[in-house]
Short mmCIF file of C-alpha atoms in Angstrom, two decimals:
data_model
loop_
_atom_site.label_atom_id
_atom_site.label_comp_id
_atom_site.label_asym_id
_atom_site.label_seq_id
_atom_site.Cartn_x
_atom_site.Cartn_y
_atom_site.Cartn_z
CA MET A 1 39.12 -13.04 -40.51
CA THR A 2 36.63 -13.87 -43.17
CA LEU A 3 32.60 -14.49 -42.40
CA ALA A 4 32.96 -17.81 -43.30
CA ALA A 5 35.83 -18.56 -41.38
CA ARG A 6 34.27 -16.70 -38.71
CA LEU A 7 30.72 -18.84 -38.86
CA GLY A 8 32.54 -22.08 -39.45
CA LEU A 9 31.23 -23.00 -43.01
CA ALA A 10 34.08 -25.18 -43.62
CA GLU A 11 32.56 -27.81 -41.35
CA LEU A 12 29.12 -28.31 -43.39
CA ARG A 13 28.75 -30.24 -46.75
CA GLY A 14 28.51 -28.17 -49.49
CA ALA A 15 26.33 -27.88 -52.27
CA THR A 16 26.09 -26.56 -56.14
CA LEU A 17 23.66 -23.80 -56.91
CA ALA A 18 21.63 -26.18 -58.98
CA GLU A 19 21.47 -28.35 -56.26
CA VAL A 20 20.26 -25.60 -53.50
CA ASP A 21 17.93 -24.25 -56.13
CA ALA A 22 16.33 -27.40 -57.11
CA ALA A 23 15.63 -27.91 -53.34
CA ALA A 24 14.28 -24.39 -52.23
CA ALA A 25 14.43 -21.70 -55.07
CA LEU A 26 11.91 -20.86 -52.65
CA GLN A 27 10.21 -17.92 -54.89
CA HIS A 28 7.20 -17.94 -52.83
CA ARG A 29 7.93 -17.93 -49.17
CA VAL A 30 7.68 -16.80 -45.71
CA ASP A 31 10.78 -15.21 -44.20
CA ARG A 32 11.80 -14.57 -40.91
CA LYS A 33 14.79 -12.53 -40.04
CA TYR A 34 16.96 -12.33 -36.80
CA LEU A 35 19.77 -9.67 -35.81
CA VAL A 36 21.97 -12.06 -34.04
CA PRO A 37 25.70 -12.27 -32.21
CA LEU A 38 28.51 -13.83 -33.80
CA ASP A 39 29.09 -16.50 -31.68
CA ARG A 40 25.60 -17.55 -31.59
CA ALA A 41 25.38 -17.37 -35.55
CA ARG A 42 28.49 -19.98 -35.44
CA ARG A 43 26.58 -22.05 -32.65
CA LEU A 44 23.41 -22.15 -35.09
CA VAL A 45 25.68 -23.29 -38.28
CA ALA A 46 27.81 -26.19 -35.99
CA ARG A 47 23.78 -27.28 -34.90
CA LEU A 48 22.47 -27.12 -39.01
CA ALA A 49 25.62 -29.01 -39.72
CA ASP A 50 23.92 -32.92 -39.89
CA SER A 51 20.42 -31.32 -41.91
CA HIS A 52 22.25 -28.37 -44.01
CA HIS A 53 24.65 -28.08 -46.82
CA VAL A 54 26.13 -24.42 -47.48
CA LEU A 55 26.46 -22.68 -51.04
CA ASP A 56 29.43 -23.56 -52.69
CA LEU A 57 30.66 -21.66 -55.64
CA GLY A 58 33.41 -23.79 -56.40
CA THR A 59 36.84 -23.53 -55.70
CA GLY A 60 35.80 -23.59 -52.01
CA ARG A 61 34.29 -20.45 -52.27
CA ARG A 62 31.07 -20.26 -49.78
CA THR A 63 30.48 -16.88 -49.83
CA THR A 64 29.09 -13.52 -51.80
CA ASN A 65 29.34 -10.41 -52.20
CA TYR A 66 25.93 -8.57 -52.64
CA LEU A 67 25.43 -5.13 -54.16
CA SER A 68 21.38 -4.37 -54.20
CA THR A 69 19.79 -0.96 -55.23
CA TYR A 70 16.56 -0.10 -54.10
CA PHE A 71 14.28 1.61 -56.18
CA ASP A 72 11.36 3.76 -54.81
CA THR A 73 8.71 6.83 -55.88
CA PRO A 74 10.01 10.09 -54.70
CA GLU A 75 7.35 9.83 -51.64
CA LEU A 76 9.11 6.54 -50.73
CA GLY A 77 6.17 4.44 -51.39
CA SER A 78 7.86 1.53 -51.13
CA TRP A 79 9.16 2.53 -47.78
CA ARG A 80 6.27 3.77 -46.39
CA ALA A 81 4.07 0.18 -47.42
CA HIS A 82 6.89 -1.62 -45.34
CA VAL A 83 6.76 0.89 -42.34
CA GLN A 84 3.22 0.76 -42.13
CA GLN A 85 2.94 -2.91 -42.84
CA ARG A 86 0.52 -2.35 -45.62
CA ARG A 87 -1.32 -5.31 -47.28
CA ARG A 88 0.37 -4.54 -50.25
CA ARG A 89 4.05 -4.06 -49.98
CA TRP A 90 6.28 -4.33 -52.72
CA LYS A 91 10.19 -3.96 -53.68
CA VAL A 92 11.92 -3.02 -56.66
CA ARG A 93 15.99 -3.58 -57.07
CA THR A 94 18.90 -4.58 -59.52
CA ARG A 95 21.19 -6.89 -57.35
CA LEU A 96 24.51 -8.03 -58.28
CA TYR A 97 26.63 -10.88 -57.39
CA ALA A 98 29.88 -9.34 -57.51
CA GLU A 99 32.24 -12.40 -57.90
CA ASP A 100 30.31 -13.86 -60.47
CA GLY A 101 28.82 -10.79 -62.43
CA LEU A 102 25.55 -12.04 -62.59
CA CYS A 103 22.87 -9.39 -62.42
CA ARG A 104 18.98 -9.53 -61.74
CA VAL A 105 16.07 -6.99 -61.91
CA GLU A 106 13.59 -8.39 -58.32
CA VAL A 107 10.33 -7.48 -58.11
CA LYS A 108 9.25 -8.69 -54.21
CA THR A 109 5.75 -8.26 -53.22
CA LYS A 110 3.25 -9.89 -50.92
CA ASP A 111 0.83 -12.55 -51.66
CA GLY A 112 -2.97 -12.44 -49.71
CA ARG A 113 -1.63 -14.61 -47.02
CA GLY A 114 1.51 -12.36 -46.32
CA ALA A 115 3.72 -14.64 -47.89
CA THR A 116 6.72 -12.81 -50.16
CA VAL A 117 6.69 -13.63 -54.00
CA LYS A 118 10.05 -13.09 -55.64
CA HIS A 119 9.93 -12.37 -59.65
CA ALA A 120 13.18 -11.82 -61.03
CA LEU A 121 14.72 -10.74 -64.70
CA PRO A 122 18.61 -11.64 -65.69
CA VAL A 123 19.95 -8.34 -66.98
CA PRO A 124 23.64 -7.97 -68.34
CA ALA A 125 26.25 -6.52 -65.06
CA ALA A 126 26.86 -3.37 -66.77
CA GLU A 127 22.96 -2.65 -66.26
CA TYR A 128 23.40 -2.90 -62.25
CA GLY A 129 21.56 0.32 -60.49
CA GLU A 130 19.78 0.82 -63.65
CA LEU A 131 16.06 -0.25 -64.81
CA ASN A 132 16.37 0.14 -68.46
CA SER A 133 13.22 -0.38 -71.13
CA ARG A 134 13.09 -4.44 -70.95
CA ALA A 135 13.58 -4.17 -66.86
CA ALA A 136 10.55 -1.53 -66.79
CA GLU A 137 8.35 -3.60 -68.63
CA PHE A 138 9.06 -6.11 -66.51
CA VAL A 139 8.55 -3.98 -63.49
CA ASP A 140 5.42 -2.99 -64.83
CA GLU A 141 3.75 -6.28 -65.32
CA VAL A 142 4.62 -7.57 -61.67
CA LEU A 143 3.24 -4.75 -59.95
CA ASP A 144 0.32 -4.61 -61.37
CA ARG A 145 -0.23 -8.23 -61.79
CA ALA A 146 -0.30 -7.83 -57.75
CA GLY A 147 -2.68 -4.65 -57.71
CA VAL A 148 0.07 -1.80 -56.61
CA PRO A 149 -0.37 0.69 -58.55
CA VAL A 150 2.77 2.18 -59.18
CA THR A 151 5.32 2.15 -62.59
CA ALA A 152 8.28 2.08 -63.21
CA GLU A 153 8.49 5.20 -64.94
CA ALA A 154 7.52 6.57 -61.37
CA LEU A 155 10.95 4.70 -59.31
CA SER A 156 14.60 5.91 -58.89
CA ALA A 157 17.22 4.84 -56.99
CA ALA A 158 16.90 5.44 -53.32
CA VAL A 159 19.11 3.25 -51.62
CA GLU A 160 22.02 0.83 -52.03
CA ILE A 161 22.91 -1.96 -49.84
CA ARG A 162 26.32 -4.35 -49.58
CA TYR A 163 27.12 -7.15 -47.59
CA VAL A 164 28.88 -10.41 -47.91
CA ARG A 165 26.17 -13.56 -47.75
CA ALA A 166 26.48 -17.26 -46.68
CA ALA A 167 23.50 -19.53 -47.57
CA LEU A 168 22.47 -22.73 -46.34
CA ALA A 169 19.66 -25.01 -47.32
CA ASP A 170 18.11 -28.57 -46.31
CA LEU A 171 17.87 -30.47 -49.55
CA GLY A 172 15.84 -32.65 -48.24
CA HIS A 173 12.70 -30.29 -46.67
CA GLY A 174 13.01 -27.48 -48.97
CA SER A 175 14.07 -24.64 -46.47
CA ARG A 176 17.01 -22.11 -46.91
CA VAL A 177 18.68 -19.90 -44.47
CA THR A 178 21.17 -16.79 -45.19
CA LEU A 179 23.38 -14.85 -43.00
CA ASP A 180 24.49 -11.37 -43.76
CA GLY A 181 27.60 -9.93 -42.17
CA THR A 182 29.81 -6.49 -42.89
CA LEU A 183 26.46 -4.83 -44.15
CA GLY A 184 26.58 -1.44 -45.33
CA CYS A 185 23.54 0.85 -46.88
CA ARG A 186 24.43 3.86 -48.74
CA ARG A 187 22.13 7.33 -49.92
CA ASP A 188 24.37 9.78 -51.49
CA ASP A 189 26.97 10.66 -48.68
CA ARG A 190 25.91 8.96 -45.87
CA THR A 191 26.64 5.65 -44.89
CA ALA A 192 25.68 3.26 -41.92
CA THR A 193 26.82 0.24 -41.17
CA LEU A 194 26.22 -3.07 -39.06
CA ASP A 195 28.33 -3.60 -35.83
CA PRO A 196 30.84 -6.53 -37.10
CA GLY A 197 29.96 -8.49 -34.42
CA HIS A 198 26.28 -9.35 -35.71
CA VAL A 199 24.79 -10.97 -38.82
CA LEU A 200 21.64 -10.98 -40.08
CA ILE A 201 19.67 -14.11 -40.36
CA GLU A 202 17.14 -15.11 -42.16
CA THR A 203 15.20 -18.20 -42.85
CA LYS A 204 13.15 -18.62 -45.89
CA GLY A 205 10.59 -21.47 -45.53
CA GLY A 206 6.75 -22.60 -45.16
CA ALA A 207 4.26 -21.34 -42.78
CA ARG A 208 5.75 -23.52 -39.94
CA PRO A 209 8.99 -22.29 -38.28
CA ALA A 210 11.73 -24.67 -39.48
CA LEU A 211 14.62 -26.38 -37.96
CA ALA A 212 16.62 -23.31 -37.77
CA ASP A 213 13.57 -21.60 -36.14
CA ARG A 214 13.45 -23.49 -33.56
CA LEU A 215 17.23 -23.65 -32.72
CA LEU A 216 17.10 -19.65 -32.41
CA LEU A 217 14.56 -19.43 -29.88
CA GLY A 218 15.96 -21.99 -27.98
CA MET A 219 19.14 -19.79 -28.03
CA GLY A 220 16.75 -16.84 -26.67
CA VAL A 221 16.74 -15.25 -30.38
CA ARG A 222 13.02 -13.53 -31.01
CA PRO A 223 12.58 -12.66 -34.96
CA VAL A 224 12.42 -8.92 -35.54
CA SER A 225 10.48 -7.10 -38.49
CA LEU A 226 12.79 -5.27 -40.47
CA SER A 227 14.39 -5.30 -44.02
CA LYS A 228 17.81 -3.88 -44.78
CA TYR A 229 15.93 -1.61 -47.24
CA VAL A 230 13.95 0.12 -44.57
CA ILE A 231 16.84 0.08 -41.99
CA GLY A 232 18.99 2.14 -44.97
CA GLN A 233 16.09 4.50 -45.84
CA ALA A 234 15.34 5.05 -42.29
CA LEU A 235 18.83 5.81 -41.03
CA LEU A 236 20.16 7.87 -43.66
CA THR A 237 17.26 10.11 -44.80
CA PRO A 238 17.02 12.52 -41.52
CA ASP A 239 13.59 14.34 -42.05
CA LEU A 240 12.14 10.64 -42.15
CA PRO A 241 9.84 10.25 -39.09
CA ASP A 242 10.68 8.35 -35.97
CA ASN A 243 10.15 4.45 -36.20
CA ASP A 244 10.53 1.01 -34.80
CA VAL A 245 13.05 -0.01 -37.16
CA ARG A 246 15.04 3.25 -36.76
CA ARG A 247 15.07 2.47 -32.89
CA LEU A 248 16.47 -1.49 -33.20
CA ALA A 249 19.03 -0.13 -36.35
CA ARG A 250 20.67 2.35 -33.95
CA ALA A 251 21.40 0.41 -31.22
CA HIS A 252 23.68 -1.74 -34.01
CA PHE A 253 24.56 0.35 -36.75
CA THR A 254 26.90 3.17 -37.32
CA THR A 255 25.82 6.19 -39.58
CA GLU A 256 28.17 8.50 -40.99
CA ALA A 257 28.05 11.42 -43.45
CA HIS A 258 30.75 11.51 -45.75
CA GLN A 259 32.53 14.37 -47.83
CA PRO A 260 31.73 14.32 -51.64
CA PRO A 261 34.91 13.17 -53.78
CA ARG A 262 36.20 16.82 -55.35
CA ARG A 263 35.70 17.38 -58.73
CA ALA A 264 37.60 15.98 -61.74
CA ALA A 265 38.87 19.63 -62.32
CA ASP A 266 40.09 20.29 -58.70
CA ARG A 267 42.29 16.74 -59.08
CA ALA A 268 45.58 16.75 -60.34
CA PRO A 269 45.05 13.98 -62.84
CA HIS A 270 46.78 10.54 -62.66
CA PRO A 271 46.11 7.74 -65.04
CA ALA A 272 45.74 5.07 -62.73
CA GLN A 273 42.65 6.22 -61.05
CA ALA A 274 40.73 6.40 -64.18
CA PRO A 275 37.72 3.98 -63.94
CA HIS A 276 37.36 1.67 -66.75
CA PRO A 277 33.68 2.19 -68.09
CA ALA A 278 32.52 -0.62 -67.53
CA GLN A 279 33.99 -1.30 -64.26
CA LEU A 280 31.54 -2.92 -61.22
CA PRO A 281 31.66 -1.42 -57.92
CA ALA A 282 33.60 -2.88 -55.73
CA PRO A 283 32.47 -4.90 -52.66
CA LEU A 284 32.77 -3.82 -49.23
CA PRO A 285 36.16 -5.07 -47.40
CA GLU A 286 35.45 -7.86 -44.73
CA ARG A 287 35.26 -6.72 -41.07
CA THR A 288 36.67 -8.01 -37.89
CA PRO A 289 34.94 -7.66 -34.42
CA ALA A 290 37.36 -5.94 -31.75
CA ALA A 291 38.41 -8.88 -29.44
#
């Protein structure tokens, strides 16, 4: 069963990407995050049906596979800034919307009041996972404007995060809710995957809690301080110091080490296995929780 079916998204009214962006683009916002069992997430969706629309990408598709590669310094300056809750926190990533072949370079920073500010630059899908010269200039400009003393030259790919996302929007009040399932993190030969019986919910709006926040609170769900990148790095880099995020994530994520693939010279040639140079990474398959 797909994430859309498990969440009951067919019951909501659909909205186009243009309608959602016009009402709730939210490049400057307050984010609240919740790790929620699937049954409560479905209850939340049902209770939001009167006030929220679900993003519909056409032909009835109401979820998207996201691939995000996060960049960091050799000292993991971005990761450490988040774990230590520094005022000048930042993230740099490339994000690919797999089904649509769309890609962006995104830089997220915090303003003086603690709100998230996101800047994005569209780039060709073939440049996913890279920071070319145009992207590097964009990253340098945004970080410099935010007072972050880091340049793109010092950054390299650190962790890749993949997940399936559904997005809801209150078109009247300009707030959004995203629900992420099938969440997996990868670094080198190690992976960490979220328990398929949970989803990560994020509310994105103003300083005051929105309807979704109030409903989750009524269900006994409290916000948690975490980010996908921080979780991935914490679980997949063994020598990092222990922290609250790692302890939380260990309760809901499974970490595995994989054997690296054999070298091409060691394998028997098989024409069907040769990838096209422009082939994009495949999204993670959706998993169904055990009964």
